[in-house]
PDB file of C-alpha atoms in Angstrom:
ATOM      1  CA  ASN A   1    -111.471  20.603 114.428  1.00 73.00           C
ATOM      2  CA  PRO A   2    -110.835  21.874 110.970  1.00 75.00           C
ATOM      3  CA  VAL A   3    -107.083  21.452 111.040  1.00 77.00           C
ATOM      4  CA  ASP A   4    -107.390  17.863 111.983  1.00 79.00           C
ATOM      5  CA  GLU A   5    -109.861  17.405 109.232  1.00 81.00           C
ATOM      6  CA  ASN A   6    -107.476  19.012 106.781  1.00 81.00           C
ATOM      7  CA  ILE A   7    -104.629  16.835 108.010  1.00 83.00           C
ATOM      8  CA  SER A   8    -106.842  13.831 107.740  1.00 85.00           C
ATOM      9  CA  LYS A   9    -107.837  14.839 104.197  1.00 86.00           C
ATOM     10  CA  LEU A  10    -104.199  15.440 103.335  1.00 84.00           C
ATOM     11  CA  LYS A  11    -103.312  12.011 104.692  1.00 88.00           C
ATOM     12  CA  GLU A  12    -106.075  10.460 102.634  1.00 86.00           C
ATOM     13  CA  LEU A  13    -104.935  12.362  99.554  1.00 86.00           C
ATOM     14  CA  ALA A  14    -101.308  11.362 100.198  1.00 86.00           C
ATOM     15  CA  GLN A  15    -102.354   7.738 100.607  1.00 88.00           C
ATOM     16  CA  ALA A  16    -104.459   7.934  97.446  1.00 87.00           C
ATOM     17  CA  ALA A  17    -101.565   9.572  95.589  1.00 87.00           C
ATOM     18  CA  THR A  18     -99.142   6.964  96.932  1.00 88.00           C
ATOM     19  CA  SER A  19    -101.549   4.191  96.014  1.00 88.00           C
ATOM     20  CA  ALA A  20    -102.078   5.648  92.544  1.00 86.00           C
ATOM     21  CA  GLY A  21     -98.316   6.109  92.144  1.00 84.00           C
ATOM     22  CA  THR A  22     -97.718   2.514  93.193  1.00 87.00           C
ATOM     23  CA  GLN A  23    -100.351   1.294  90.746  1.00 86.00           C
ATOM     24  CA  VAL A  24     -98.862   3.405  87.919  1.00 84.00           C
ATOM     25  CA  SER A  25     -95.415   2.207  88.890  1.00 85.00           C
ATOM     26  CA  GLU A  26     -96.570  -1.427  88.931  1.00 87.00           C
ATOM     27  CA  VAL A  27     -98.286  -1.044  85.533  1.00 86.00           C
ATOM     28  CA  GLY A  28     -95.215   0.738  84.158  1.00 84.00           C
ATOM     29  CA  LEU A  29     -92.842  -1.858  85.548  1.00 86.00           C
ATOM     30  CA  LYS A  30     -95.016  -4.715  84.211  1.00 89.00           C
ATOM     31  CA  THR A  31     -95.104  -3.032  80.788  1.00 89.00           C
ATOM     32  CA  LEU A  32     -91.358  -2.399  80.898  1.00 90.00           C
ATOM     33  CA  ASP A  33     -90.770  -5.983  82.045  1.00 91.00           C
ATOM     34  CA  GLY A  34     -92.944  -7.254  79.166  1.00 91.00           C
ATOM     35  CA  LEU A  35     -91.032  -5.130  76.627  1.00 93.00           C
ATOM     36  CA  LEU A  36     -87.691  -6.276  77.981  1.00 93.00           C
ATOM     37  CA  GLN A  37     -88.805  -9.912  77.933  1.00 93.00           C
ATOM     38  CA  GLN A  38     -90.036  -9.479  74.359  1.00 94.00           C
ATOM     39  CA  ARG A  39     -86.648  -8.082  73.313  1.00 94.00           C
ATOM     40  CA  ILE A  40     -84.814 -10.877  75.124  1.00 95.00           C
ATOM     41  CA  ASP A  41     -87.034 -13.458  73.376  1.00 95.00           C
ATOM     42  CA  GLN A  42     -86.442 -11.831  69.969  1.00 95.00           C
ATOM     43  CA  ARG A  43     -82.697 -11.762  70.524  1.00 95.00           C
ATOM     44  CA  SER A  44     -82.739 -15.365  71.744  1.00 96.00           C
ATOM     45  CA  ASN A  45     -84.677 -16.422  68.636  1.00 95.00           C
ATOM     46  CA  LYS A  46     -82.214 -14.578  66.398  1.00 96.00           C
ATOM     47  CA  LEU A  47     -79.293 -16.169  68.240  1.00 96.00           C
ATOM     48  CA  ARG A  48     -80.831 -19.648  67.906  1.00 96.00           C
ATOM     49  CA  PHE A  49     -81.442 -19.039  64.203  1.00 97.00           C
ATOM     50  CA  ALA A  50     -77.841 -17.847  63.717  1.00 97.00           C
ATOM     51  CA  ILE A  51     -76.483 -20.861  65.610  1.00 97.00           C
ATOM     52  CA  GLY A  52     -78.715 -23.187  63.545  1.00 97.00           C
ATOM     53  CA  ILE A  53     -77.510 -21.649  60.264  1.00 97.00           C
ATOM     54  CA  SER A  54     -73.900 -21.847  61.460  1.00 97.00           C
ATOM     55  CA  LEU A  55     -74.249 -25.511  62.414  1.00 97.00           C
ATOM     56  CA  PHE A  56     -75.892 -26.260  59.076  1.00 97.00           C
ATOM     57  CA  ALA A  57     -73.034 -24.474  57.252  1.00 97.00           C
ATOM     58  CA  ILE A  58     -70.410 -26.357  59.260  1.00 97.00           C
ATOM     59  CA  ILE A  59     -72.091 -29.722  58.607  1.00 97.00           C
ATOM     60  CA  ALA A  60     -72.468 -28.906  54.900  1.00 97.00           C
ATOM     61  CA  ALA A  61     -68.796 -27.888  54.724  1.00 96.00           C
ATOM     62  CA  ILE A  62     -67.757 -31.138  56.401  1.00 96.00           C
ATOM     63  CA  PHE A  63     -69.805 -33.199  53.924  1.00 95.00           C
ATOM     64  CA  LEU A  64     -68.389 -31.233  50.977  1.00 93.00           C
ATOM     65  CA  GLN A  65     -64.857 -31.723  52.283  1.00 94.00           C
ATOM     66  CA  ILE A  66     -65.422 -35.451  52.728  1.00 93.00           C
ATOM     67  CA  GLY A  67     -66.885 -35.687  49.204  1.00 88.00           C
ATOM     68  CA  PHE A  68     -63.971 -33.714  47.756  1.00 86.00           C
ATOM     69  CA  PHE A  69     -61.465 -35.872  49.622  1.00 89.00           C
ATOM     70  CA  LEU A  70     -63.050 -39.138  48.488  1.00 86.00           C
ATOM     71  CA  SER A  71     -63.401 -37.946  44.890  1.00 85.00           C
ATOM     72  CA  THR A  72     -59.821 -36.697  44.772  1.00 86.00           C
ATOM     73  CA  LYS A  73     -58.485 -39.825  46.465  1.00 90.00           C
ATOM     74  CA  ASN A  74     -60.376 -42.048  44.016  1.00 88.00           C
ATOM     75  CA  ASN A  75     -59.098 -40.133  40.964  1.00 88.00           C
ATOM     76  CA  ILE A  76     -55.527 -40.101  42.282  1.00 90.00           C
ATOM     77  CA  ASN A  77     -55.729 -43.884  42.733  1.00 90.00           C
ATOM     78  CA  LEU A  78     -57.061 -44.199  39.163  1.00 89.00           C
ATOM     79  CA  LEU A  79     -54.212 -41.980  37.899  1.00 89.00           C
ATOM     80  CA  ASN A  80     -51.693 -44.116  39.752  1.00 90.00           C
ATOM     81  CA  GLN A  81     -53.159 -47.321  38.283  1.00 88.00           C
ATOM     82  CA  SER A  82     -53.313 -45.800  34.790  1.00 88.00           C
ATOM     83  CA  PHE A  83     -49.731 -44.569  34.810  1.00 89.00           C
ATOM     84  CA  SER A  84     -48.576 -47.902  36.223  1.00 89.00           C
ATOM     85  CA  GLN A  85     -50.330 -49.650  33.314  1.00 87.00           C
ATOM     86  CA  ILE A  86     -48.846 -47.207  30.794  1.00 88.00           C
ATOM     87  CA  SER A  87     -45.357 -47.690  32.247  1.00 88.00           C
ATOM     88  CA  LEU A  88     -45.781 -51.443  31.706  1.00 88.00           C
ATOM     89  CA  GLY A  89     -46.802 -50.893  28.075  1.00 86.00           C
ATOM     90  CA  GLU A  90     -50.481 -51.665  28.708  1.00 86.00           C
ATOM     91  CA  PHE A  91     -52.067 -48.906  26.631  1.00 83.00           C
ATOM     92  CA  ASN A  92     -55.576 -50.420  26.478  1.00 80.00           C
ATOM     93  CA  HIS A  93     -56.290 -50.934  30.184  1.00 75.00           C
ATOM     94  CA  VAL A  94     -56.431 -47.346  31.387  1.00 80.00           C
ATOM     95  CA  THR A  95     -59.480 -46.353  33.441  1.00 83.00           C
ATOM     96  CA  PRO A  96     -60.808 -42.837  32.780  1.00 85.00           C
ATOM     97  CA  LEU A  97     -61.013 -40.439  35.718  1.00 84.00           C
ATOM     98  CA  GLN A  98     -64.455 -39.731  37.160  1.00 85.00           C
ATOM     99  CA  GLY A  99     -66.267 -36.472  37.813  1.00 83.00           C
ATOM    100  CA  GLN A 100     -66.124 -32.961  36.412  1.00 83.00           C
ATOM    101  CA  ASP A 101     -63.241 -31.523  38.456  1.00 82.00           C
ATOM    102  CA  GLU A 102     -59.714 -30.488  37.527  1.00 83.00           C
ATOM    103  CA  LEU A 103     -58.383 -34.030  37.888  1.00 82.00           C
ATOM    104  CA  ALA A 104     -61.045 -35.400  35.544  1.00 85.00           C
ATOM    105  CA  ALA A 105     -59.949 -32.754  33.028  1.00 87.00           C
ATOM    106  CA  LEU A 106     -56.751 -34.835  32.676  1.00 88.00           C
ATOM    107  CA  ASN A 107     -58.738 -37.474  30.756  1.00 87.00           C
ATOM    108  CA  GLN A 108     -58.189 -35.691  27.415  1.00 89.00           C
ATOM    109  CA  PRO A 109     -54.389 -35.266  27.703  1.00 90.00           C
ATOM    110  CA  ILE A 110     -54.066 -38.865  28.927  1.00 89.00           C
ATOM    111  CA  HIS A 111     -56.179 -40.064  25.988  1.00 89.00           C
ATOM    112  CA  THR A 112     -54.001 -38.036  23.576  1.00 90.00           C
ATOM    113  CA  MET A 113     -50.819 -39.477  25.106  1.00 90.00           C
ATOM    114  CA  LEU A 114     -52.189 -43.021  24.859  1.00 90.00           C
ATOM    115  CA  ASP A 115     -53.253 -42.464  21.253  1.00 92.00           C
ATOM    116  CA  THR A 116     -49.734 -41.271  20.397  1.00 92.00           C
ATOM    117  CA  LEU A 117     -48.141 -44.239  22.188  1.00 92.00           C
ATOM    118  CA  ARG A 118     -50.466 -46.670  20.384  1.00 92.00           C
ATOM    119  CA  ARG A 119     -49.727 -45.096  16.998  1.00 93.00           C
ATOM    120  CA  PHE A 120     -45.973 -45.099  17.697  1.00 94.00           C
ATOM    121  CA  SER A 121     -46.087 -48.737  18.797  1.00 93.00           C
ATOM    122  CA  ALA A 122     -48.138 -49.689  15.699  1.00 94.00           C
ATOM    123  CA  ALA A 123     -45.682 -47.850  13.429  1.00 96.00           C
ATOM    124  CA  GLN A 124     -42.764 -49.768  14.959  1.00 94.00           C
ATOM    125  CA  LEU A 125     -44.609 -53.081  14.589  1.00 95.00           C
ATOM    126  CA  ASN A 126     -45.485 -52.246  10.943  1.00 95.00           C
ATOM    127  CA  MET A 127     -41.844 -51.420  10.229  1.00 95.00           C
ATOM    128  CA  ALA A 128     -40.690 -54.681  11.850  1.00 95.00           C
ATOM    129  CA  ALA A 129     -43.235 -56.667   9.804  1.00 96.00           C
ATOM    130  CA  ALA A 130     -42.162 -54.905   6.583  1.00 95.00           C
ATOM    131  CA  HIS A 131     -38.487 -55.676   7.298  1.00 92.00           C
ATOM    132  CA  GLU A 132     -39.367 -59.281   8.072  1.00 93.00           C
ATOM    133  CA  ALA A 133     -41.219 -59.446   4.734  1.00 95.00           C
ATOM    134  CA  GLY A 134     -38.114 -58.194   2.926  1.00 91.00           C
ATOM    135  CA  ASP A 135     -38.810 -54.465   2.639  1.00 91.00           C
ATOM    136  CA  ILE A 136     -35.624 -53.442   4.460  1.00 88.00           C
ATOM    137  CA  HIS A 137     -36.005 -49.800   3.392  1.00 89.00           C
ATOM    138  CA  HIS A 138     -39.337 -49.355   5.214  1.00 93.00           C
ATOM    139  CA  THR A 139     -39.224 -46.570   7.811  1.00 93.00           C
ATOM    140  CA  ILE A 140     -41.640 -44.926  10.223  1.00 95.00           C
ATOM    141  CA  ASP A 141     -43.546 -41.923   8.895  1.00 94.00           C
ATOM    142  CA  ASP A 142     -42.066 -39.464  11.405  1.00 94.00           C
ATOM    143  CA  LYS A 143     -44.287 -36.611  10.155  1.00 95.00           C
ATOM    144  CA  GLN A 144     -47.318 -38.167  11.891  1.00 93.00           C
ATOM    145  CA  PHE A 145     -45.687 -37.475  15.269  1.00 94.00           C
ATOM    146  CA  CYS A 146     -44.491 -34.352  17.023  1.00 92.00           C
ATOM    147  CA  GLY A 147     -41.992 -33.431  19.697  1.00 94.00           C
ATOM    148  CA  GLY A 148     -40.033 -36.246  21.309  1.00 94.00           C
ATOM    149  CA  TYR A 149     -42.044 -38.895  19.456  1.00 93.00           C
ATOM    150  CA  GLN A 150     -41.070 -37.397  16.117  1.00 95.00           C
ATOM    151  CA  GLU A 151     -37.439 -37.253  17.208  1.00 96.00           C
ATOM    152  CA  MET A 152     -37.520 -40.917  18.296  1.00 95.00           C
ATOM    153  CA  ALA A 153     -39.056 -41.909  14.937  1.00 96.00           C
ATOM    154  CA  MET A 154     -36.379 -39.913  13.077  1.00 96.00           C
ATOM    155  CA  ARG A 155     -33.578 -41.616  15.087  1.00 95.00           C
ATOM    156  CA  ILE A 156     -35.067 -45.057  14.413  1.00 94.00           C
ATOM    157  CA  ASN A 157     -35.249 -44.200  10.697  1.00 94.00           C
ATOM    158  CA  GLU A 158     -31.602 -43.034  10.749  1.00 93.00           C
ATOM    159  CA  LEU A 159     -30.625 -46.329  12.381  1.00 92.00           C
ATOM    160  CA  VAL A 160     -32.539 -48.302   9.725  1.00 92.00           C
ATOM    161  CA  ARG A 161     -30.888 -46.291   6.924  1.00 91.00           C
ATOM    162  CA  SER A 162     -27.461 -46.767   8.519  1.00 88.00           C
ATOM    163  CA  HIS A 163     -27.916 -50.545   8.762  1.00 85.00           C
ATOM    164  CA  THR A 164     -29.355 -50.699   5.252  1.00 87.00           C
ATOM    165  CA  ALA A 165     -26.397 -48.697   3.921  1.00 86.00           C
ATOM    166  CA  ILE A 166     -23.927 -51.116   5.557  1.00 83.00           C
ATOM    167  CA  GLN A 167     -25.811 -54.087   4.088  1.00 83.00           C
ATOM    168  CA  MET A 168     -25.818 -52.483   0.634  1.00 85.00           C
ATOM    169  CA  LYS A 169     -22.069 -51.816   0.867  1.00 85.00           C
ATOM    170  CA  MET A 170     -21.471 -55.428   1.886  1.00 85.00           C
ATOM    171  CA  VAL A 171     -23.588 -56.697  -1.026  1.00 86.00           C
ATOM    172  CA  ALA A 172     -21.748 -54.440  -3.487  1.00 87.00           C
ATOM    173  CA  LEU A 173     -18.351 -55.428  -2.110  1.00 85.00           C
ATOM    174  CA  THR A 174     -19.253 -59.133  -2.208  1.00 88.00           C
ATOM    175  CA  SER A 175     -20.409 -58.716  -5.800  1.00 88.00           C
ATOM    176  CA  LEU A 176     -17.099 -57.075  -6.746  1.00 86.00           C
ATOM    177  CA  TYR A 177     -15.126 -59.787  -4.961  1.00 86.00           C
ATOM    178  CA  THR A 178     -17.050 -62.500  -6.854  1.00 89.00           C
ATOM    179  CA  GLN A 179     -16.001 -60.737 -10.068  1.00 87.00           C
ATOM    180  CA  GLY A 180     -12.369 -60.792  -9.021  1.00 85.00           C
ATOM    181  CA  GLU A 181     -12.116 -57.148  -8.066  1.00 82.00           C
ATOM    182  CA  TYR A 182     -10.167 -57.081  -4.804  1.00 80.00           C
ATOM    183  CA  SER A 183      -8.854 -53.514  -4.883  1.00 80.00           C
ATOM    184  CA  VAL A 184     -11.996 -52.042  -3.310  1.00 76.00           C
ATOM    185  CA  SER A 185     -12.438 -52.267   0.473  1.00 76.00           C
ATOM    186  CA  ILE A 186     -15.130 -51.212   2.888  1.00 73.00           C
ATOM    187  CA  ASP A 187     -14.590 -48.240   5.190  1.00 74.00           C
ATOM    188  CA  ASN A 188     -13.374 -48.972   8.701  1.00 73.00           C
ATOM    189  CA  MET A 189     -16.293 -49.165  11.105  1.00 67.00           C
ATOM    190  CA  LYS A 190     -16.498 -48.612  14.821  1.00 70.00           C
ATOM    191  CA  GLY A 191     -17.473 -51.051  17.522  1.00 63.00           C
ATOM    192  CA  LEU A 192     -19.585 -54.058  16.673  1.00 55.00           C
ATOM    193  CA  LYS A 193     -20.270 -52.716  13.151  1.00 55.00           C
ATOM    194  CA  ALA A 194     -16.754 -53.798  12.236  1.00 51.00           C
TER     195      ALA A 194
END
């Protein structure tokens, strides 16, 4: 019967079409699955790379922080020791700061301060030696200093001149007294000067 044959042919065609559709669908799904897996793998690789870079950056930052802390701590300890030595008058036992950072930049001002303190101390010792040798008019050259150091030198010089003036008055008065001149007297002085 021709109708049955046609139905049979239609069934065969439908099965062939279904089979072909299933094969196309399977190929398409496998291709789509492969593309999706490839994208997932690429994204996973990028994520791993980003995590690796982040971990490296964190570890590097930790090491830098530790290095900065140790360097700063060491220089602060050296500063503390140096200023302790300076406060005790030990101007020659100051350890320079290490490194190239902002704290190490303090080496120059500290060196300048120590140089000024050494020169001021030497000037005082020279003046004391000159006075001991009989040069009672010797003073500190205050022009070699500036700021508070110059002011201290000027005050020391004023004190020396004041004491020298009192001594000169006493010598002159004693000389007059030895010559029988008793009408001259020394000015009244305050405190222990009297």
